[in-house]
Amino acid sequence: MNVSTLARQLKTTTQELLEKLPELGFDVGARAIKIDDALAPKISEAWKKSQKKQAMQKRLSKVEERGKDEPTEQKKDSENNKELAIGESIVVKDMAEMMKFPVAKLMGELMKNGIMVSLNERVDFDTATIIAEDLGFKVIKSDNEIKEEASKRERLEKLLNTRNAQDTKPPVVVVMGHVDHGKTKLLDAIRQTNVVDQEAGGITQHIGAYQTETRDRLITFLDTPGHEAFKAMRSRGGQIADVAVLVVAADDGLQPQTLESISVIQKEKLPFVVAINKIDKEEANIDKVKQELSEINLIPEDWGGKVICQPISAKFNKNIPELLDTILLIADLENIKADAQGSAVGTIIESHIDKSAGPVATVLVQAGTLKIGDMFMVGDVSGKIKIMQDWTGKNLTAATPATPVKILGLKELPSVGEILEVITDKKEFKGRLKISNGKRKISSSSNSTQNSDDEESGINTLNLIIKSDVLGSAEAIEESLSKIKVPETKIRVLKKGLGQITEDDIANAEATKAIVIGFHIKENKNITSLANEKHVTVLYFDIIYKLLEEVEKILTHIKAKKVIHKFLGTMQVLAIFKSSKNSMILGGKITKGKISKNAKIKVIKNGEVETMGELISLQSAKENVNEVVEGNEAGIEYKGEPIIEVGDTLEFFLESYE
Ligand code: GDP
């Protein structure tokens, strides 16, 4: 076989292949043109192995560097490692743009990793990191995210460190590993085999964590969807979990996300056990996994090292009790304890809006005992524990450390990763509430000032619809109206026409907040009552100067009127479903506050308000709703200039006059 053919097969150049062959133990000569056909497969295998190892080490060293501030290292790396600053999540299209990478190719890379997304959809930080690093980028968290996480970490540390950790508690376990290696299957297997309170026959629910009982002892498993658990682990791993289970498929070995997980585990100094899964499979090779672990300095116990490996089959429930025993053993060695006395502190591990119950969250209690009736704060969200349930749906009155509980009684939806603090002192609670309300007021008032600045430079407009007996008089009226000058106001004639005032005119006036003027036409009782019903003002005149006098009066009045915009919330536009002449149907995520029916909308592009429109209808999870709060996605029908694009920010507000 030609060396060049083999090089092509191995996706390298002939020169590079020839240079590297001696390192791999093949001495074919630096200028060889042909290679023995029997040797080619061996070279091929050795080459792939060495590439994999190299990539693995490179990736791991990169992963360990993340977050560290080592300018010299970065400089060294910067030639082939461009940095990418990403927040909690990023739109695929934007990510491709930042990477200067074709979006279709990026979607292909995502797909290869089992992530099916459209270019307008978002991927979270962890997914973006894995993909970007595969493509030679170094990913850093954007500044704000780092600061926010650091402050949460510090606060939780402070809250927990002041407690006297003297009570034993179940270990909290996080299951990590590469996609498809069997994390979900393992969590399911454990959930089904050792169900606590099986006699109660409760229907188990996914609340982000569950507990299992083995040897009369409890173990808490974090059961959040892979990435969410990973996110929490990345930011404050050591504070949330006590033990990690690293799942590695015996037929696939160490893969990128395995290495990611190892780096988190090492950074957090989390004790861990490697669950070598899928040992039932024919291709399973436990020793190969151990070999790969050893290559990155994680030497298995039975090979003379310290890493505990437990071969299992999640699918066939093999060695699950042994794995649980190992977890307990690690917990005992680590002497895991917490303070079970006093007011509770915990972390939100799941939250969502329930159609009937409103904001619902799962909190993992970390210190103290959480009780019914407890007043608490989660970030800026306040609440009082009304109902508390465990993962089997059983109502609880108290929850001690390491217990995950679903709570009802939140005023708004808290974010995952937020710290819940019970505040027993009423005065302190009121104080905290005041501070958080104050924060909101500041943000909404700063928004409303900005709003009024945006309002056509502070000019108030009077919209008019004019109907008259003859077209000539309507035109004469319009001309006379244009001569009225009241500072900071203007008149806009939206429609002028002949004949009676119609229902259509009233509907138009309602939509545009216009006043309807009838000149030389008779009042129609039906129209008057319809107008009253719709809060539309209709004025009839027979003499033009009276009409002008009246309009001037109205203008003077609206000049004095102060428009108030009450900030409700913001939405990031993620998808456009339909666009027509003056309306759009689109979807997005509420990034701040809430959005509610009857709101008005500012369309913000690059920090500037481009246009304003109205919210016609609001949907969440395909249901018509009155409001949607932060963290959730919503579909809206927008009325106004159809210029909204994916990535724009919509600001929702209520308009009133003083
Ligand atoms: P996750 O992405 O890590 O959560 O992986 P899953 O738990 O979804 O498992 C991925 C696939 O591997 C599924 O098709 C599982 O049925 C399969 N799987 C998981 N554990 C085992 C196992 O022990 N043996 C075999 N043969 N298949 C398994």
Short mmCIF file of C-alpha atoms and ligand atoms in Angstrom, two decimals, residues 178-186 277-281 312-316, ligand 1:
data_model
loop_
_atom_site.label_atom_id
_atom_site.label_comp_id
_atom_site.label_asym_id
_atom_site.label_seq_id
_atom_site.Cartn_x
_atom_site.Cartn_y
_atom_site.Cartn_z
CA HIS A 178 -20.19 10.51 29.15
CA VAL A 179 -23.49 10.54 27.30
CA ASP A 180 -24.92 7.06 26.68
CA HIS A 181 -22.66 5.39 29.21
CA GLY A 182 -25.69 4.55 31.33
CA LYS A 183 -26.18 7.29 33.94
CA THR A 184 -29.95 7.34 33.53
CA LYS A 185 -30.17 3.58 33.48
CA LEU A 186 -28.15 3.37 36.68
CA ASN A 277 -20.97 -0.17 33.33
CA LYS A 278 -22.34 -2.45 30.61
CA ILE A 279 -20.19 -5.40 31.69
CA ASP A 280 -22.91 -7.66 30.27
CA LYS A 281 -21.89 -6.65 26.77
CA ILE A 312 -21.76 -3.14 37.07
CA SER A 313 -24.54 -3.70 34.62
CA ALA A 314 -27.26 -1.10 35.09
CA LYS A 315 -29.39 -2.86 32.51
CA PHE A 316 -29.30 -6.24 34.25
P1 GDP B 1 -26.84 8.22 29.79
O1 GDP B 1 -26.82 9.10 28.57
O2 GDP B 1 -25.49 8.14 30.40
O3 GDP B 1 -27.89 8.59 30.77
O4 GDP B 1 -27.13 6.74 29.25
P2 GDP B 1 -28.47 5.87 29.34
O5 GDP B 1 -28.74 5.45 30.73
O6 GDP B 1 -29.54 6.61 28.63
O7 GDP B 1 -28.02 4.60 28.53
C1 GDP B 1 -27.66 4.67 27.18
C2 GDP B 1 -27.95 3.35 26.50
O8 GDP B 1 -27.15 2.32 27.07
C3 GDP B 1 -29.39 2.91 26.67
O9 GDP B 1 -29.81 2.33 25.48
C4 GDP B 1 -29.34 1.89 27.78
O10 GDP B 1 -30.35 0.94 27.69
C5 GDP B 1 -27.97 1.27 27.55
N1 GDP B 1 -27.40 0.74 28.78
C6 GDP B 1 -27.26 1.37 29.95
N2 GDP B 1 -26.70 0.55 30.86
C7 GDP B 1 -26.47 -0.62 30.24
C8 GDP B 1 -25.92 -1.87 30.65
O11 GDP B 1 -25.51 -2.08 31.79
N3 GDP B 1 -25.83 -2.83 29.70
C9 GDP B 1 -26.27 -2.66 28.43
N4 GDP B 1 -26.14 -3.66 27.59
N5 GDP B 1 -26.80 -1.51 28.02
C10 GDP B 1 -26.91 -0.50 28.91
#
